[in-house]
Coordinates of N, CA and C in Angstrom, one line a residue:
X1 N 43.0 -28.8 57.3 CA 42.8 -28.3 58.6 C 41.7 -27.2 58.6
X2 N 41.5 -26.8 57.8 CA 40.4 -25.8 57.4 C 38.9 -26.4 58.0
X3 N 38.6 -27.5 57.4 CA 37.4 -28.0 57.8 C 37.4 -28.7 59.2
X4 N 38.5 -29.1 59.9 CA 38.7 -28.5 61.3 C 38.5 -27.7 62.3
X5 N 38.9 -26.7 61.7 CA 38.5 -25.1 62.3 C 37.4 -24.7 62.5
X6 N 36.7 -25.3 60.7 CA 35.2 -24.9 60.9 C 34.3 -25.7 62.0
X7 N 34.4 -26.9 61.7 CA 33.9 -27.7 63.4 C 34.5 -27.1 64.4
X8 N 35.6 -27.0 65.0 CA 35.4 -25.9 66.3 C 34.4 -24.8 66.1
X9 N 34.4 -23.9 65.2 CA 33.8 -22.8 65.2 C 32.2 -23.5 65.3
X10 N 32.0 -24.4 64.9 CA 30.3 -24.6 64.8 C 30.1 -25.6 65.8
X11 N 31.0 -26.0 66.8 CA 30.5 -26.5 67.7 C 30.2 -25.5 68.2
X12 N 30.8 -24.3 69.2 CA 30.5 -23.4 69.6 C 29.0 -22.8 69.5
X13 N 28.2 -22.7 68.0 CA 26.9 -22.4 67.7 C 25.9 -23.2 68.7
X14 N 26.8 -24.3 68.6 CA 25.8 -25.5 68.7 C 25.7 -25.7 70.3
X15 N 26.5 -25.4 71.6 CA 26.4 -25.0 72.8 C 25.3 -24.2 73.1
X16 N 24.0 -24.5 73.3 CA 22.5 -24.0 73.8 C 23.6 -22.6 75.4
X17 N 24.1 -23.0 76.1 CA 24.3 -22.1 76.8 C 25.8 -22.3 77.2
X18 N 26.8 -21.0 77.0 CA 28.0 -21.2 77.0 C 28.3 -21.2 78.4
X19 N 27.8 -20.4 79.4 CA 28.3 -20.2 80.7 C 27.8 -21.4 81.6
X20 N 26.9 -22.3 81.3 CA 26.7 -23.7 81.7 C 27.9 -24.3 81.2
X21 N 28.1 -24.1 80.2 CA 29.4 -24.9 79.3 C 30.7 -24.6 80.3
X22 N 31.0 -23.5 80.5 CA 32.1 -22.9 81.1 C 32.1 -23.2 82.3
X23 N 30.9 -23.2 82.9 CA 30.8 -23.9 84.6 C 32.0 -25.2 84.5
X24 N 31.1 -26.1 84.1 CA 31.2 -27.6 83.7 C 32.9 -27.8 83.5
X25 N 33.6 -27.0 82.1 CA 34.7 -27.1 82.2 C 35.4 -26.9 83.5
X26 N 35.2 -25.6 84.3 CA 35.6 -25.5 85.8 C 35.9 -26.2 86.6
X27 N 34.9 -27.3 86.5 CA 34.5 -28.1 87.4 C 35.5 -29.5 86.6
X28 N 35.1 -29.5 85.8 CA 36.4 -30.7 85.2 C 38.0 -30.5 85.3
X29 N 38.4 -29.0 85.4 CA 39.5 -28.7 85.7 C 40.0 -28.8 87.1
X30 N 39.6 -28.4 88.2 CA 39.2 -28.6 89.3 C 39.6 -30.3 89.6
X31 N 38.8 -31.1 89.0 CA 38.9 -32.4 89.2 C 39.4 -33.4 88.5
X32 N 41.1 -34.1 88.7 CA 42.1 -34.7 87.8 C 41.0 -35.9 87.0
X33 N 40.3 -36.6 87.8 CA 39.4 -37.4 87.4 C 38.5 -37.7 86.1
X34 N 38.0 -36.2 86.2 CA 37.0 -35.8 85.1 C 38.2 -35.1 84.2
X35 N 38.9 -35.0 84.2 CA 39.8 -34.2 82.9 C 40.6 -35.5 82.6
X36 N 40.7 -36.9 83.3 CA 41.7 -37.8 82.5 C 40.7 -38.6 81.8
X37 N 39.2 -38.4 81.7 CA 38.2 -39.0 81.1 C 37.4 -38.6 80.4
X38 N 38.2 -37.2 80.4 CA 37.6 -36.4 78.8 C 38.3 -36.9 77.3
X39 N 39.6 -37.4 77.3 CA 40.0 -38.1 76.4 C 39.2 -39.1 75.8
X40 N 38.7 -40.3 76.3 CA 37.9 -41.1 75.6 C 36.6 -40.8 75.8
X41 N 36.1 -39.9 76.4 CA 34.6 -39.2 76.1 C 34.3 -38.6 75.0
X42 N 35.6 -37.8 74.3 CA 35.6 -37.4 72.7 C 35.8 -38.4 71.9
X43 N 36.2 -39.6 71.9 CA 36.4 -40.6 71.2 C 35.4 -40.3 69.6
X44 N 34.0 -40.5 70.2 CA 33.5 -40.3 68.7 C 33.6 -38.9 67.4
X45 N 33.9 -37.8 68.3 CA 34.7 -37.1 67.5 C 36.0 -36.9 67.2
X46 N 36.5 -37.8 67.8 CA 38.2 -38.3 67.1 C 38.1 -38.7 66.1
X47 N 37.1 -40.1 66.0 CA 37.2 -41.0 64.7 C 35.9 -40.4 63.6
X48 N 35.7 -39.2 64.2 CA 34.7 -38.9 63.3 C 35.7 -37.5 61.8
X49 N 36.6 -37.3 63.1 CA 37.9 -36.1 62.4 C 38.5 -37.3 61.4
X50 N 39.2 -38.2 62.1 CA 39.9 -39.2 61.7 C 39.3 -39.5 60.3
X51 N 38.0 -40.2 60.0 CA 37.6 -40.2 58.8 C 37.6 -39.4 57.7
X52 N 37.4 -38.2 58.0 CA 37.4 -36.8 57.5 C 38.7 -36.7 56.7
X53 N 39.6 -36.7 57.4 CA 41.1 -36.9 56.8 C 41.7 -38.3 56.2
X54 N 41.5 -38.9 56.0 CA 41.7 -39.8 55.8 C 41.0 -39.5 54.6
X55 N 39.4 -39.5 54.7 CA 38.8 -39.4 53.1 C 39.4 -38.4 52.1
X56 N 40.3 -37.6 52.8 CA 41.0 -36.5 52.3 C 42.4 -36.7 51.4
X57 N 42.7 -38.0 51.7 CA 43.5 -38.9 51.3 C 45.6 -38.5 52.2
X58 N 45.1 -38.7 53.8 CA 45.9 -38.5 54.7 C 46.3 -40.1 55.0
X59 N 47.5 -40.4 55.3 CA 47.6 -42.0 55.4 C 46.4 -41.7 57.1
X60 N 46.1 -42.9 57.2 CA 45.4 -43.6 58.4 C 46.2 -43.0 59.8
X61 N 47.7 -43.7 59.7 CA 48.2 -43.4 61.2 C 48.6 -41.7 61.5
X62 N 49.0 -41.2 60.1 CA 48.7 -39.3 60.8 C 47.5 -38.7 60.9
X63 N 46.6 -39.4 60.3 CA 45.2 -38.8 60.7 C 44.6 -39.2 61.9
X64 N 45.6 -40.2 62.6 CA 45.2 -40.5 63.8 C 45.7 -39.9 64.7
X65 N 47.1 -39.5 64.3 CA 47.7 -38.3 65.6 C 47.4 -36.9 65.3
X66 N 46.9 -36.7 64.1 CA 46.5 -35.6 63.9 C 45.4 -35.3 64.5
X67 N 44.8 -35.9 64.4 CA 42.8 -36.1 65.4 C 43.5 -36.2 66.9
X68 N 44.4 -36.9 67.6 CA 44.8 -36.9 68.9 C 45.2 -35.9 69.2
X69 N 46.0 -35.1 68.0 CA 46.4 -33.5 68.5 C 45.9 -32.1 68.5
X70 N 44.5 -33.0 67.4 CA 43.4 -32.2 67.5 C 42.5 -31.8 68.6
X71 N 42.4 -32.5 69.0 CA 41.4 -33.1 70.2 C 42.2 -32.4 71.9
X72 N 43.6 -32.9 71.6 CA 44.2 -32.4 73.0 C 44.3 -30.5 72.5
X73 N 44.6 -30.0 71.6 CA 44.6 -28.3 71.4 C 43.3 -28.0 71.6
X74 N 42.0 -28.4 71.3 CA 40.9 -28.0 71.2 C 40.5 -28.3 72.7
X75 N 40.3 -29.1 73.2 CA 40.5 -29.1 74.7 C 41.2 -28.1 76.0
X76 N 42.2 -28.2 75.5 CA 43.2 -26.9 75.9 C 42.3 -25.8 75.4
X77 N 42.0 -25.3 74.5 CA 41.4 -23.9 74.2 C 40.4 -24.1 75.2
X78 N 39.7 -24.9 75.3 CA 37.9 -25.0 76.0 C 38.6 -24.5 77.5
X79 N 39.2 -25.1 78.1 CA 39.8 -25.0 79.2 C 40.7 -23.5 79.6
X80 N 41.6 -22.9 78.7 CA 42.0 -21.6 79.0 C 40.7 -20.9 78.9
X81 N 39.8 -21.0 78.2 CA 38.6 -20.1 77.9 C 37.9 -19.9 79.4
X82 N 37.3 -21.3 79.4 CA 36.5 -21.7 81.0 C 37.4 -20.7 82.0
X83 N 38.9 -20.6 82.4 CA 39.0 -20.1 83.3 C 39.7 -18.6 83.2
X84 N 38.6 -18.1 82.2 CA 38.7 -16.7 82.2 C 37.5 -16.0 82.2
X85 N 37.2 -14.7 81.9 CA 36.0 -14.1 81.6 C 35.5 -13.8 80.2
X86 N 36.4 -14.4 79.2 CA 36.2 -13.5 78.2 C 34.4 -14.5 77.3
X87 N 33.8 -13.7 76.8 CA 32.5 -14.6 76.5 C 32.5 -15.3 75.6
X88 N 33.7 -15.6 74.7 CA 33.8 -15.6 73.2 C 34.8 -17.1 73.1
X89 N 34.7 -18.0 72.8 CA 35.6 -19.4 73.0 C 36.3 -19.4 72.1
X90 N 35.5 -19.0 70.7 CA 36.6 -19.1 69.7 C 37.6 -18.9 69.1
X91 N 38.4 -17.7 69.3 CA 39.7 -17.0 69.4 C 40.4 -18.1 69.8
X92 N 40.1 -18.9 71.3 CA 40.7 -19.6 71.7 C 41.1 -21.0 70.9
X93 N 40.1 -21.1 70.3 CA 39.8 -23.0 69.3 C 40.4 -22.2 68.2
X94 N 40.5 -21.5 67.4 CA 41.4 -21.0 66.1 C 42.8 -20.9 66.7
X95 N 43.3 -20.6 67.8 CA 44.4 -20.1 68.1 C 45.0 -21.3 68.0
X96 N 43.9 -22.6 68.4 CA 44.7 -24.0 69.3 C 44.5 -24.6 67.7
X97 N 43.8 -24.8 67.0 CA 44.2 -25.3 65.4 C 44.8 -24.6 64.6
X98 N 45.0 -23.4 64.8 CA 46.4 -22.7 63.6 C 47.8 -23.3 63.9
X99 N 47.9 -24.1 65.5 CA 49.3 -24.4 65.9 C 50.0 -25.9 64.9
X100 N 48.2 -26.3 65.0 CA 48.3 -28.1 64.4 C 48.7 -28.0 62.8
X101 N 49.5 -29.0 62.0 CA 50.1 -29.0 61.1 C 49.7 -30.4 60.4
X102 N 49.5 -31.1 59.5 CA 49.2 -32.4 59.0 C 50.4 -32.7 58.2
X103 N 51.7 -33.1 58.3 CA 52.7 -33.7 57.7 C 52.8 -33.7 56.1
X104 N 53.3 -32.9 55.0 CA 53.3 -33.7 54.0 C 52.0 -32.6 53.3
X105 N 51.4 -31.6 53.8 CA 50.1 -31.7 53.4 C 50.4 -29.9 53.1

């Protein structure tokens, strides 16, 4: 889960401008449409987690709910973040991966 974390944390670097970012979430919250099609819009960083874990030596199908429960907490963080003031997203993405657990591991 660790090298999880760190990808939230370094996506965040990697956002050129957060308050464009935070608009945008707004705007996807706002609209049932664009938030039931942020699910398969991450897709390639599902199966990009997924492999990750897996190469880790996680069986296949909990590295697949583990990446779907990844994906839905990390989401959720972006989203409580967007509809607040605070400047800082990450508090929120550590808070939403310290919850997730990998079975067995």
């Amino acid at each position: 889960m660790s090298g999880l974390q760190a990808a939230a944390v370094a996506g965040v670097a990697a956002i050129p401008d957060l308050a464009v970012s935070r608009g945008r979430l707004r705007l996807i919250a706002e609209h049932p449409e664009l938030a039931s099609r942020s699910y398969e819009t991450l897709a390639p960083q599902r199966e990009r987690a997924r492999r990750h874990l897996i190469a880790l030596g996680v069986p296949e199908d909990t590295a697949g709910y583990v990446c779907a429960a990844y994906l839905a907490a990390t989401f959720e963080a972006w989203m409580r973040w967007a509809a607040g003031t605070d400047p800082d997203p990450v508090p929120y993405l550590l808070a939403a991966v310290e919850v997730l657990r990998v079975p067995g591991a």
